Tab-separated table of C-alpha atoms and ligand atoms in Angstrom:
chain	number	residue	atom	x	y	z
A	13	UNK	CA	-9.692	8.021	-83.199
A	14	UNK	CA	-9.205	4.317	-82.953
A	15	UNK	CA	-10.431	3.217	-79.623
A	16	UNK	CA	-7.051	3.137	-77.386
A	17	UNK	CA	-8.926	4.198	-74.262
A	18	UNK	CA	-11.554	0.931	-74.035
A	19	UNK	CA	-8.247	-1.391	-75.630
A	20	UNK	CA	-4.627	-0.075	-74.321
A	21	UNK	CA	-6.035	1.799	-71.127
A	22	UNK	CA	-6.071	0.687	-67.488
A	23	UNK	CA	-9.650	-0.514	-66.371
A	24	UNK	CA	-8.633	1.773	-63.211
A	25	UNK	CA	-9.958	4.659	-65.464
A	26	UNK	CA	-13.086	6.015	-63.698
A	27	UNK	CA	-15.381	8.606	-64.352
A	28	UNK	CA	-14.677	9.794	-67.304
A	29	UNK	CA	-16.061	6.565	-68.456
A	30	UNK	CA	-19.531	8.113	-68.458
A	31	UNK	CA	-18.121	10.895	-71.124
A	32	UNK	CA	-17.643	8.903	-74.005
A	33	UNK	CA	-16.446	11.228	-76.117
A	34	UNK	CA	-12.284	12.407	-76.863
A	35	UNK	CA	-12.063	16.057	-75.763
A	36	UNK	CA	-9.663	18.688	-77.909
A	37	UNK	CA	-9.795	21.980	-77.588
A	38	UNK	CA	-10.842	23.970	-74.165
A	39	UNK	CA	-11.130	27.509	-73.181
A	40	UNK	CA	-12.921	29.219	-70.321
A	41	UNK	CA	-15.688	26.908	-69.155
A	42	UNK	CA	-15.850	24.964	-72.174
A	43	UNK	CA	-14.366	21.886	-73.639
A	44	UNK	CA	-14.721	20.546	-76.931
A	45	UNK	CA	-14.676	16.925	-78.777
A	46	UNK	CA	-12.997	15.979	-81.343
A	47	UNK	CA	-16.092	17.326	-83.512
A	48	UNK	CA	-15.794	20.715	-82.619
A	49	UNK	CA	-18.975	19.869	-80.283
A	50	UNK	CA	-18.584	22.406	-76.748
A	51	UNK	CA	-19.176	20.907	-73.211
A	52	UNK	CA	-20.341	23.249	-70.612
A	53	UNK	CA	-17.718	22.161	-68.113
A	54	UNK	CA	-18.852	22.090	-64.457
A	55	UNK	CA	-16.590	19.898	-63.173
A	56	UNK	CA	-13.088	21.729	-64.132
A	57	UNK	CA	-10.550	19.686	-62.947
A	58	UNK	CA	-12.207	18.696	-59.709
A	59	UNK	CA	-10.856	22.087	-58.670
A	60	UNK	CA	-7.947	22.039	-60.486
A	61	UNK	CA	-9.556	24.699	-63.324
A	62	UNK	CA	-10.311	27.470	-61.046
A	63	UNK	CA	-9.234	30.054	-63.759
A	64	UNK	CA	-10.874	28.341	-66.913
A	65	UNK	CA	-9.292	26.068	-69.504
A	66	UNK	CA	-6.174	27.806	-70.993
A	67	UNK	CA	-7.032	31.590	-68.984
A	68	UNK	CA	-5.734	34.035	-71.885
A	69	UNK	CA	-4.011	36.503	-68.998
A	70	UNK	CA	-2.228	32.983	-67.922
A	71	UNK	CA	-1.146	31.557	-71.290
A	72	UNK	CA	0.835	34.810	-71.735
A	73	UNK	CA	2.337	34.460	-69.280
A	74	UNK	CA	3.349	31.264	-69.895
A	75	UNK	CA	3.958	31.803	-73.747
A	76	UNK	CA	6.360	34.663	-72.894
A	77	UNK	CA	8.258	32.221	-70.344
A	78	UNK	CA	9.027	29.394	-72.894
A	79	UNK	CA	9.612	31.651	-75.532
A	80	UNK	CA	12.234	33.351	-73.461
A	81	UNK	CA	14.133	30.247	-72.389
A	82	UNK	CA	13.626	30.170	-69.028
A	83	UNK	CA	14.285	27.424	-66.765
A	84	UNK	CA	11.934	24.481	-67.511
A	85	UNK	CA	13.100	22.298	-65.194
A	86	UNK	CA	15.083	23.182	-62.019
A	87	UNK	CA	14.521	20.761	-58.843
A	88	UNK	CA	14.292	23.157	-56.234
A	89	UNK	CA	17.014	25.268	-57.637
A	90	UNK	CA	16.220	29.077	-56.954
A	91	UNK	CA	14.890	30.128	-60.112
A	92	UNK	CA	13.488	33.488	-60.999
A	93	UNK	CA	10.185	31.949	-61.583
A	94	UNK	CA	9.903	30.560	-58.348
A	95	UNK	CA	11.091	33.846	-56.294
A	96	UNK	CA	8.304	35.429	-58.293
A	97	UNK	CA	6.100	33.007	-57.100
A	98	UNK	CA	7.011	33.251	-53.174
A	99	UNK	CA	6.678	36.840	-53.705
A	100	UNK	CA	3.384	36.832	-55.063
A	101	UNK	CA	2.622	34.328	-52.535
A	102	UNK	CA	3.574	36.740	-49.864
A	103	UNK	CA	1.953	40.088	-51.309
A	104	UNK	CA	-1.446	38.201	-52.344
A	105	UNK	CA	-2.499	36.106	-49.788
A	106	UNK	CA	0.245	35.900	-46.660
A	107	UNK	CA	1.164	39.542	-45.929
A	108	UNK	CA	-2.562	40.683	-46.233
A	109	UNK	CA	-4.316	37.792	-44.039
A	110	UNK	CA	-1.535	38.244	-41.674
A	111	UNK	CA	-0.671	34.809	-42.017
A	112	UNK	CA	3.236	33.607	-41.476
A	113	UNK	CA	3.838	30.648	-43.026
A	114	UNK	CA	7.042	28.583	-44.585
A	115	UNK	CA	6.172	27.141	-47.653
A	116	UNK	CA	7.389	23.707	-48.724
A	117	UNK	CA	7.554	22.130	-52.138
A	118	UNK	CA	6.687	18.623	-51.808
A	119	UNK	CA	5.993	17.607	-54.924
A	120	UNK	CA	3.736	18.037	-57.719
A	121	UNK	CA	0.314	16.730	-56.480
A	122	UNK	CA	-1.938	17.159	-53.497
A	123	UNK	CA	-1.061	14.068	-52.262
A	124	UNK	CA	2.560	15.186	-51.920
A	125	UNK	CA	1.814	18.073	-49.864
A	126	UNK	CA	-0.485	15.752	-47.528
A	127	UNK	CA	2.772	13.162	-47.515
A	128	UNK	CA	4.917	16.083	-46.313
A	129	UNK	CA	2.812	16.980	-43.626
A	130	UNK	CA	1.471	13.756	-42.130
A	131	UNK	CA	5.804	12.875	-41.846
A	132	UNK	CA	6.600	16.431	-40.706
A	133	UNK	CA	3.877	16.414	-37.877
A	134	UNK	CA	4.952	12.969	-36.919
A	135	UNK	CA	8.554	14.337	-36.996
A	136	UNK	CA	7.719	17.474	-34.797
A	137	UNK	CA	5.647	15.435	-32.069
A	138	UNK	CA	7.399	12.246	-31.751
A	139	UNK	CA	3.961	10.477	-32.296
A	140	UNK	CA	2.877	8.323	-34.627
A	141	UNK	CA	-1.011	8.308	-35.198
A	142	UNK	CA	-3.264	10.652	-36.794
A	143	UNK	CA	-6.808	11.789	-36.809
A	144	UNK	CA	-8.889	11.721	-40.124
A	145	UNK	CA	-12.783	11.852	-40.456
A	146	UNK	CA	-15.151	9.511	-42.200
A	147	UNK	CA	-15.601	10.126	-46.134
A	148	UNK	CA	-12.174	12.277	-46.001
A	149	UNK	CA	-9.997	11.838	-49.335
A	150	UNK	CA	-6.202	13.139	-48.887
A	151	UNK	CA	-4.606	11.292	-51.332
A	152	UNK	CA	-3.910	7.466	-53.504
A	153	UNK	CA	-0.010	7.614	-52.056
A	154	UNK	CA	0.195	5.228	-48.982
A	155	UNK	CA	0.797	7.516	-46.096
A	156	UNK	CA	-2.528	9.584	-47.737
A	157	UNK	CA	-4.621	6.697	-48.593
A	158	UNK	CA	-4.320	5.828	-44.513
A	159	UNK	CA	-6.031	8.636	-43.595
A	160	UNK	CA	-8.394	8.344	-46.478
A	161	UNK	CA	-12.184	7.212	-45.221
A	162	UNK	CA	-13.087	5.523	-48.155
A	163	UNK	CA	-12.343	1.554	-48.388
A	164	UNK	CA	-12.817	1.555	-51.992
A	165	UNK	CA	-10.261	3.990	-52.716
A	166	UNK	CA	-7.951	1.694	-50.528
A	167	UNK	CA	-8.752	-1.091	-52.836
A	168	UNK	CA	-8.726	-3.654	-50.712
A	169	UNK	CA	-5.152	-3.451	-51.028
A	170	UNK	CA	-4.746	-4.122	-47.183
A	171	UNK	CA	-4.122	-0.853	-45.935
A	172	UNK	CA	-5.461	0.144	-43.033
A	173	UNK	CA	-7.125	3.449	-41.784
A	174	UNK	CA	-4.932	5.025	-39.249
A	175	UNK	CA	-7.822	6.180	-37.331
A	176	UNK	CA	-10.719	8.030	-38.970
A	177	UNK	CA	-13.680	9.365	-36.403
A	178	UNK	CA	-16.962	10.911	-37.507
A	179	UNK	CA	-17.419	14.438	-39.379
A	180	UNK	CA	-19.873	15.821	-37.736
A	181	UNK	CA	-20.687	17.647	-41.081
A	182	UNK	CA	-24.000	18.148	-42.261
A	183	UNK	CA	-25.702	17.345	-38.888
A	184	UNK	CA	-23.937	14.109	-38.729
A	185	UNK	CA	-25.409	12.689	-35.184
A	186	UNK	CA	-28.791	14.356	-35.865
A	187	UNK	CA	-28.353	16.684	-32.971
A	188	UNK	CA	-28.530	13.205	-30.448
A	189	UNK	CA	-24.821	13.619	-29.831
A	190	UNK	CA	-22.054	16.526	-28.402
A	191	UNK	CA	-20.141	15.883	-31.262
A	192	UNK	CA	-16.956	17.973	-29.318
A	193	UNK	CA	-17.343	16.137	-25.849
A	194	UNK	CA	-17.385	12.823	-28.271
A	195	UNK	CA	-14.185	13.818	-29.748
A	196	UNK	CA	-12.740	14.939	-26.248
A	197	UNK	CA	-13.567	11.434	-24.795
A	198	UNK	CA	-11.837	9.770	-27.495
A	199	UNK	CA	-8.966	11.851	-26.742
A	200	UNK	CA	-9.294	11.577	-23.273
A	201	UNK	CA	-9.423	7.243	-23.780
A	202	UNK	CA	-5.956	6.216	-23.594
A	203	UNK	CA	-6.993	2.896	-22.141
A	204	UNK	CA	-8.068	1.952	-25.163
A	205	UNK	CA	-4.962	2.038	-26.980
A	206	UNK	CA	-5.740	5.174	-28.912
A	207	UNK	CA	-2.292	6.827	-28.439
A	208	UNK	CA	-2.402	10.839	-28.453
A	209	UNK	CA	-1.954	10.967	-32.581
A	210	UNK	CA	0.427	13.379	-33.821
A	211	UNK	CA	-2.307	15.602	-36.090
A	212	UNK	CA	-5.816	15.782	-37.100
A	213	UNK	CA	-6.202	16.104	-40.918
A	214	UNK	CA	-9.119	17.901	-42.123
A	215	UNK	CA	-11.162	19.385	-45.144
A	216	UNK	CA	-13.001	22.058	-43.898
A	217	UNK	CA	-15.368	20.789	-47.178
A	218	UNK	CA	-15.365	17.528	-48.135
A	219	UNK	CA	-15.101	17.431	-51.844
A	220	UNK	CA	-14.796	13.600	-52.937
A	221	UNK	CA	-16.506	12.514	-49.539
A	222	UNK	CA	-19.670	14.341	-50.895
A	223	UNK	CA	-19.191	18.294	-50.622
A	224	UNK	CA	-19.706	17.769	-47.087
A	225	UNK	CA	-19.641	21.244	-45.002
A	226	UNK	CA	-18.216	21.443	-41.743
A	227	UNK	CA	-19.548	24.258	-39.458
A	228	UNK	CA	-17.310	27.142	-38.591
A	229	UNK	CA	-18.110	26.731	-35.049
A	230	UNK	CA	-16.683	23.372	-35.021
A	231	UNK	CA	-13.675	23.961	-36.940
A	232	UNK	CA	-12.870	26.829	-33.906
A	233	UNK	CA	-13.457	24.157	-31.871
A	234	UNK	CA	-11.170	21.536	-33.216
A	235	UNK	CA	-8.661	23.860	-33.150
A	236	UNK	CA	-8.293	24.852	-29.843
A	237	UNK	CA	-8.773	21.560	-29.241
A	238	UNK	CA	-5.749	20.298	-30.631
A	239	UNK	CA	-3.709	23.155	-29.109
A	240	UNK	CA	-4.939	21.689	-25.868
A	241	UNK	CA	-3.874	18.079	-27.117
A	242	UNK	CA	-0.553	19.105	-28.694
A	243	UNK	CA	-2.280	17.890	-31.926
A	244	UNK	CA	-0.843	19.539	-34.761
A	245	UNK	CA	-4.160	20.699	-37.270
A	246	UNK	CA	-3.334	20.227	-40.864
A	247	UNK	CA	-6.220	21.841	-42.976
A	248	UNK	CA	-6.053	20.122	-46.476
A	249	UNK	CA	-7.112	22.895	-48.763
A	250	UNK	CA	-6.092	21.183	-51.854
A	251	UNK	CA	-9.950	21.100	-53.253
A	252	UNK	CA	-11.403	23.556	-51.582
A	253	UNK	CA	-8.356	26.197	-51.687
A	254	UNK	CA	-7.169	28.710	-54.236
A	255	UNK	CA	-10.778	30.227	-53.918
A	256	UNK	CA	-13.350	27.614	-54.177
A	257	UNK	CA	-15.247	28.368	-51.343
A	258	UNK	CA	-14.888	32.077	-51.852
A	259	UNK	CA	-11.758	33.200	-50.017
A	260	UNK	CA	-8.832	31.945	-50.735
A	261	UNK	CA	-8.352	29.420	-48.134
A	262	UNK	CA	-11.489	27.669	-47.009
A	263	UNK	CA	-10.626	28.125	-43.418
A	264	UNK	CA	-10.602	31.711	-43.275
A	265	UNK	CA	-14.849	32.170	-42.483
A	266	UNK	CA	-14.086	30.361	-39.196
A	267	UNK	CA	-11.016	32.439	-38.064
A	268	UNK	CA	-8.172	29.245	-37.282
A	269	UNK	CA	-5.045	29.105	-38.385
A	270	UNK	CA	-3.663	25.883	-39.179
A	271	UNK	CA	-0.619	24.349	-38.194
A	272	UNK	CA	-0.017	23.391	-41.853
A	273	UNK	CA	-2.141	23.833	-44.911
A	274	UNK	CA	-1.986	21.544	-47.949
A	275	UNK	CA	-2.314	23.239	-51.242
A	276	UNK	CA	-2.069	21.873	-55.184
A	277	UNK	CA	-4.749	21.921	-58.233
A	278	UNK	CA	-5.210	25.390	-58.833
A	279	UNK	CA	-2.581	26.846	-57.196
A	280	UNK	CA	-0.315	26.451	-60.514
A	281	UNK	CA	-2.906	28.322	-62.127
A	282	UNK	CA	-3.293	26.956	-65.456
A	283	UNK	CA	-3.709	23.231	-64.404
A	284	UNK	CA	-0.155	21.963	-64.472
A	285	UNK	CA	1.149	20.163	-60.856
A	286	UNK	CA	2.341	22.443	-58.761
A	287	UNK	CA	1.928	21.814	-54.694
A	288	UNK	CA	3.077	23.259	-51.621
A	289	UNK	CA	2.711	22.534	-47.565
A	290	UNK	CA	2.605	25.956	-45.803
A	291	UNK	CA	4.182	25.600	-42.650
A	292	UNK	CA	4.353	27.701	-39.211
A	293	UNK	CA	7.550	28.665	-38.799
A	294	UNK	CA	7.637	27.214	-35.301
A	295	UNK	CA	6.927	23.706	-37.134
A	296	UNK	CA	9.605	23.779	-40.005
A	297	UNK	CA	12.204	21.834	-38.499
A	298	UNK	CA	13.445	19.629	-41.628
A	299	UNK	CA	16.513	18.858	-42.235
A	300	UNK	CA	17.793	19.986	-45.555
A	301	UNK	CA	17.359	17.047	-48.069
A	302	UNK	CA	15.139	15.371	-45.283
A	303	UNK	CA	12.156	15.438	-47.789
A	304	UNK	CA	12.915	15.588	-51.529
A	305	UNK	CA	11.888	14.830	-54.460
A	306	UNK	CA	12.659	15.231	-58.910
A	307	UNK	CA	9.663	17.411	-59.340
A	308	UNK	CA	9.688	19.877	-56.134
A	309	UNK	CA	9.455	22.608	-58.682
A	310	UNK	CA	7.499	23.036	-61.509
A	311	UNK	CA	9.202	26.246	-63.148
A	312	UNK	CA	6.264	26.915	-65.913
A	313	UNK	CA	3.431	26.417	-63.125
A	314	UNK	CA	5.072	28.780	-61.198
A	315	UNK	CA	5.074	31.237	-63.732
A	316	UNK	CA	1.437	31.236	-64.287
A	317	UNK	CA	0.696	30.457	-60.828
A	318	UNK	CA	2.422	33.949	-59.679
A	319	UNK	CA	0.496	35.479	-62.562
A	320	UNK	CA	-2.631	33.879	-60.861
A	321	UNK	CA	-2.275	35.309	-58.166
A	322	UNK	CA	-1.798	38.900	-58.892
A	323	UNK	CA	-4.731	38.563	-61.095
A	324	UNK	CA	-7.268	37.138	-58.985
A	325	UNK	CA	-6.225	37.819	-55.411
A	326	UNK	CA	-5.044	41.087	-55.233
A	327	UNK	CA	-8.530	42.385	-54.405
A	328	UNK	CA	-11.461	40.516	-53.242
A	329	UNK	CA	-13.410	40.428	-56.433
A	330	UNK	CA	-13.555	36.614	-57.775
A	331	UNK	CA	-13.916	35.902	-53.813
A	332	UNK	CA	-16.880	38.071	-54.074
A	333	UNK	CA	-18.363	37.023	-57.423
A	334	UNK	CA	-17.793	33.436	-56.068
A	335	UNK	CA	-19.712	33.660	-53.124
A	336	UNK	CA	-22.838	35.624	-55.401
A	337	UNK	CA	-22.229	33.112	-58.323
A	338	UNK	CA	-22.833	30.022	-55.510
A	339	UNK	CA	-25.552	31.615	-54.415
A	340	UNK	CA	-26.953	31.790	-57.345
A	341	UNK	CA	-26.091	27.829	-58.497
A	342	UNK	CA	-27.872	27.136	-54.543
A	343	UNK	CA	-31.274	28.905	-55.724
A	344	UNK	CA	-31.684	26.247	-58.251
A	345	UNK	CA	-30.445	23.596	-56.232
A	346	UNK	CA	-32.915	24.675	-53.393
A	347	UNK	CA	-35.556	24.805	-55.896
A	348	UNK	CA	-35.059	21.576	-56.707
A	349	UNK	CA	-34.977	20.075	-53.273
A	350	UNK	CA	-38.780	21.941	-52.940
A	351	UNK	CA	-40.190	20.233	-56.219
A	352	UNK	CA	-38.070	16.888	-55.635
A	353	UNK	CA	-38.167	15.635	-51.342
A	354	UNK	CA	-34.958	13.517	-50.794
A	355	UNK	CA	-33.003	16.114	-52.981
A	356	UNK	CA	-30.369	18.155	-50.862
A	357	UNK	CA	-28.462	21.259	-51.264
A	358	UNK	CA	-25.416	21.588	-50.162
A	359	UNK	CA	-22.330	22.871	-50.306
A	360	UNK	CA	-20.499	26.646	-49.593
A	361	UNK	CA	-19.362	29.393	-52.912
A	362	UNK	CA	-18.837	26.946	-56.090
A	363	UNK	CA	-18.008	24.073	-54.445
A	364	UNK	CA	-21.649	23.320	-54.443
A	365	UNK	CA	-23.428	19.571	-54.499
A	366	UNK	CA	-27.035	17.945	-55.239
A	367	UNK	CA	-27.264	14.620	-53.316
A	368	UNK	CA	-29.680	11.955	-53.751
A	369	UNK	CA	-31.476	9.361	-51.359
A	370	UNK	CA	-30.818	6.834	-54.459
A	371	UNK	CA	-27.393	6.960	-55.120
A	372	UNK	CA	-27.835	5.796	-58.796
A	373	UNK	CA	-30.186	8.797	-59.565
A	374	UNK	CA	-26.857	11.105	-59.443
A	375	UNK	CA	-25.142	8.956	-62.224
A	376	UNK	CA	-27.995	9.139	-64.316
A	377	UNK	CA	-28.452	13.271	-63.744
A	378	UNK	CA	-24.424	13.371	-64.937
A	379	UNK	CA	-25.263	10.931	-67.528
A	380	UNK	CA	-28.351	13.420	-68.825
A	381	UNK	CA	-26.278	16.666	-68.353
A	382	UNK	CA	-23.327	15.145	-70.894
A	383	UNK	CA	-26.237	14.215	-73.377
A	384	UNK	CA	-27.001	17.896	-73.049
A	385	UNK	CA	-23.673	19.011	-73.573
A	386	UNK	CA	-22.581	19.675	-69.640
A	387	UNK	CA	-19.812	17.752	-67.723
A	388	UNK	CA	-20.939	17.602	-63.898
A	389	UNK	CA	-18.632	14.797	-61.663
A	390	UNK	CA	-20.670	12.545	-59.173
A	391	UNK	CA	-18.841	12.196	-55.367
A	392	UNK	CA	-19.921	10.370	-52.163
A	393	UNK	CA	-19.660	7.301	-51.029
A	394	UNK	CA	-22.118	5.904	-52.798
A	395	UNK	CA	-22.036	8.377	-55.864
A	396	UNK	CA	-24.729	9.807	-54.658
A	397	UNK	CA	-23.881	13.849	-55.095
A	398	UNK	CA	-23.970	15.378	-58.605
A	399	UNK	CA	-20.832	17.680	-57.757
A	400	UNK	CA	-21.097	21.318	-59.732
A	401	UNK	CA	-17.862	23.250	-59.565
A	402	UNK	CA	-17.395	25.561	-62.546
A	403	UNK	CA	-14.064	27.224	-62.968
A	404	UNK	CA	-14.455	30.424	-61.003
A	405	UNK	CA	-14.257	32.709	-64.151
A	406	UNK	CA	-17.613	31.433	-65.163
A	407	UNK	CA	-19.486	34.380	-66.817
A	408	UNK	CA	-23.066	34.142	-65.200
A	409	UNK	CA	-24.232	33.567	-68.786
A	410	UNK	CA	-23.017	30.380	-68.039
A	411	UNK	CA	-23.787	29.704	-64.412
A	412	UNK	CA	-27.391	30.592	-66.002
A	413	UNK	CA	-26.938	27.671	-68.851
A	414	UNK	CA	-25.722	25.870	-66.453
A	415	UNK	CA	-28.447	25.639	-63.696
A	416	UNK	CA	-31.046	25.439	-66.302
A	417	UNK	CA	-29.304	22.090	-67.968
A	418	UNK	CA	-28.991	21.035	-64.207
A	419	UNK	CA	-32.811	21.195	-64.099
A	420	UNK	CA	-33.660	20.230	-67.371
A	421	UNK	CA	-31.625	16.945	-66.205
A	422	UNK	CA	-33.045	16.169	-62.928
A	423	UNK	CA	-36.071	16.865	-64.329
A	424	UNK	CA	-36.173	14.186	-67.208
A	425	UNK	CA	-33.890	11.353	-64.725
A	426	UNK	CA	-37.398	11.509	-62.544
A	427	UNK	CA	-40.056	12.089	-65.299
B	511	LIG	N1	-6.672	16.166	-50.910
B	511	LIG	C1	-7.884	16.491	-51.385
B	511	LIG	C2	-8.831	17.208	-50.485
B	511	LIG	C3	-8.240	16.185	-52.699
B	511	LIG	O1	-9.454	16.493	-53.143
B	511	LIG	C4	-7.304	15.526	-53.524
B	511	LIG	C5	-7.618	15.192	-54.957
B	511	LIG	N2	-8.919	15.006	-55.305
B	511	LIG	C6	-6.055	15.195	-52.975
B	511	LIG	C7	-5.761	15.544	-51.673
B	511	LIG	C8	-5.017	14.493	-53.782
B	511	LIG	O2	-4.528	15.310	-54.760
B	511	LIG	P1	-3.820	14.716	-56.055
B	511	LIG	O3	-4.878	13.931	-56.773
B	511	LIG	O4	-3.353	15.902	-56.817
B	511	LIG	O5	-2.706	13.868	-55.581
C-alpha cells in the first residue's frame, strides 16, 4: 500500500508511529498486517478491546442486527436496541451492586462523558472550578483537556489547567507528607483565591499518566471528603472501567460511590463509540435538550454492548480470571524488577505497567516487542511505562507468550 500514512496523514499521528506496519485482519488478541503476519496485541485499544478484536458471541449479535434492519442511526430516539441496553445495564451491573444511577448519553467518546459531567457538576453547585490530579488524562475536548495534567497534551495551545493537585499514587510524597491534611488545607485556603471547585475528577488508575494506582484507603478518603466540601466526586472509569481492573468499575475494591462515573471504550463492546455519564439521581437536574448532541446514540454499539454485558458480567468470572490473569502478567513483571533495579511493577488486574528510571528504555522495550511480533503502548509523562493491557479474553496461552516476549524484550533493550 502506497505510503498515505507518512504523505496525506497529520504529523499529530502518535504512537502507532513505532508500528510500521498496515494492520488487516484481527480476532481475539491478535492483529494481523497486510502479510498475513499476527501481532500479539497487548495494547487493545488502550482499553477499548476488552472483549478481543471482533468477539464471535458479539459479531452475532451485531450481524443479526444489520441484517434485520434495525435502526442504525437514531439520536437519542428510544430504540429497541437501546432499551435493551439500559436493561442489561440495570440487570448486570446496577441492580446487583446496588448502585442507582441515571445514565446519560453524551456522546460517543470518553471525553464526552467527562464534558457532560464537568458542566453538570458546575450546573448542580453553582461553582465553577474543579479538582484534577497531576498526570490525569480526561480528554483532548477543551473543558477535558483543562483538567488534563499533562502540558503536552495541551499543546501549548494556551489552555490552562483548572487546578490539578498531587496524586498521591504510588507513594507520591515518600511518606514525608499527610497527603489528606494537604488536600484539606488546600480546601480549607480560601485566601488564596482557590474558590471551593465544583468537583474533583479522578481515575482511581491512571492509565495515560503511567498506570498509576491510587490506594483504596485514599479514595474512601476523598470521598467523604468531598461530601464534607459539597464537592461533587466524578470517578472517570473510561480506561479502567468495563472490567479492567477486575470488577467492573474500578472503584468498587474501595467501597465509594461516585457522584458521577464516566464510562466509553469498552462499554460498546466491540470497539465502536459508545459513552455514557451515570448519574445519581439526586444530581440529574438537566433540562431536556440542555446537553445534546448528533451521535448520543450509537444503535449498533448498543446492540453488542447489551450482548457484552450479559456475557461477561452476569457472573463474576472474567472479573475473576482478570484479577488471576494480572497476577500472573505481575510475576514476570516482579521478576524483572529483581534481575533489573530501577524496573517497577505496577499496576492492579490487566491494567498492569513496567516503568523505567530512563524513560527512553520503555520505547525501545515496545520497539523490541513489535520486532517480535507483540504490540505493547508506552504511557507516562515521559514515556517511561511499557503499558500491557491485553483484551480480557486473553487465553493464558497467550498471557504466557506474552510475558515471555515481555522478557525476551527487556532482556535484549539492556544486553
Ligand atoms: N478519560 C480517560 C481516563 C481516558 O483514558 C481517555 C482516553 N484515553 C479519555 C478520558 C478520553 O476518551 P476518548 O479518547 O474516547 O475521548
Amino acid at each position: 500500500m502506497k505510503d498515505v500514512f507518512a504523505t496525506r496523514e497529520s504529523e499529530v499521528r502518535s504512537y502507532s508511529r513505532t508500528w510500521p506496519v498496515v494492520f488487516d485482519k484481527a480476532q481475539g488478541s491478535w492483529l494481523y498486517d497486510e502479510h498475513g503476519k499476527g501481532y500479539l496485541d497487548f495494547f487493545a485499544g488502550a482499553g477499548a478491546l476488552n472483549y478481543g478484536h471482533n468477539n464471535p458471541l458479539l459479531k452475532r449479535k451485531l450481524i443479526d442486527y444489520i441484517e434485520r434492519d434495525g435502526v442504525h442511526h437514531g439520536l437519542d430516539q428510544a430504540t429497541s436496541a437501546r432499551g435493551e441496553f439500559l436493561h442489561a445495564l440495570d440487570e448486570t451491573l446496577l441492580e446487583p451492586r446496588g448502585l442507582n444511577y441515571k445514565v446519560q448519553f453524551p456522546g460517543p467518546t470518553g471525553t464526552n462523558s467527562v464534558e457532560a459531567a464537568l458542566k453538570l457538576a458546575r450546573k448542580i453547585t453553582g461553582r465553577e472550578s474543579i479538582i484534577s490530579f497531576t498526570n490525569a488524562f480526561h480528554g483532548m475536548t477543551l473543558g477535558s483537556l483543562s483538567v488534563t495534567g499533562n502540558s503536552m497534551k495541551r499543546g501549548g495551545a494556551g489552555i490552562p489547567l483548572v487546578h490539578a493537585t498531587p496524586m498521591p499514587y504510588d507513594n507520591y510524597f515518600d511518606g514525608q507528607v499527610d497527603d489528606f491534611l494537604y488536600f484539606e488545607r488546600l480546601l480549607a485556603d480560601s485566601g488564596s483565591g482557590l474558590n471551593a471547585p465544583a468537583a474533583v475528577i479522578v481515575e482511581t488508575l491512571q492509565g495515560e499518566g503511567g498506570i498509576n494506582d491510587s490506594r483504596a484507603e485514599w479514595l474512601r478518603n476523598l470521598s467523604e471528603l468531598c461530601e464534607r466540601h459539597g464537592i461533587l466526586l466524578i470517578v472517570d472509569d473510561v480506561q479502567m472501567g468495563c472490567g479492567r481492573t477486575g470488577p467492573f468499575f474500578s472503584f468498587e475494591q474501595a467501597g465509594i460511590e461516585p457522584d458521577m462515573v464516566c464510562l466509553s471504550k469498552s462499554i460498546g463492546g466491540y470497539g465502536s463509540p459508545l459513552a455514557l455519564t451515570l448519574i445519581k439521581p439526586e444530581h440529574d437536574v438537566w433540562e431536556p435538550g440542555e446537553h445534546n448532541g448528533t451521535f448520543r446514540g450509537n444503535n449498533p454499539a448498543f446492540v453488542t454492548g447489551a450482548e457484552a454485558l450479559r456475557q461477561y458480567w452476569s457472573d463474576d468470572a472474567l472479573r475473576d480470571s482478570t484479577l488471576a490473569k494480572g497476577e500472573r502478567v505481575a510475576r514476570t513483571l516482579h521478576e524483572l524488577g529483581a534481575e533489573y533495579p530501577g524496573l517497577v511493577s505496577k499496576g492492579r488486574g490487566l491494567a498492569r505497567g513496567l516503568g523505567f528510571a530512563e524513560p527512553e528504555m520503555a520505547g525501545k522495550v515496545s520497539k523490541a516487542a513489535f520486532d517480535r511480533g507483540m504490540i505493547l503502548e508506552t504511557a507516562g509523562p515521559q514515556d517511561e511505562v511499557v503499558k500491557i493491557m491485553p483484551p480480557l479474553t486473553v487465553t493464558d496461552e497467550e498471557v504466557e507468550q506474552g510475558v515471555e516476549i515481555l522478557r525476551d524484550s527487556v532482556r535484549a533493550v539492556f544486553a
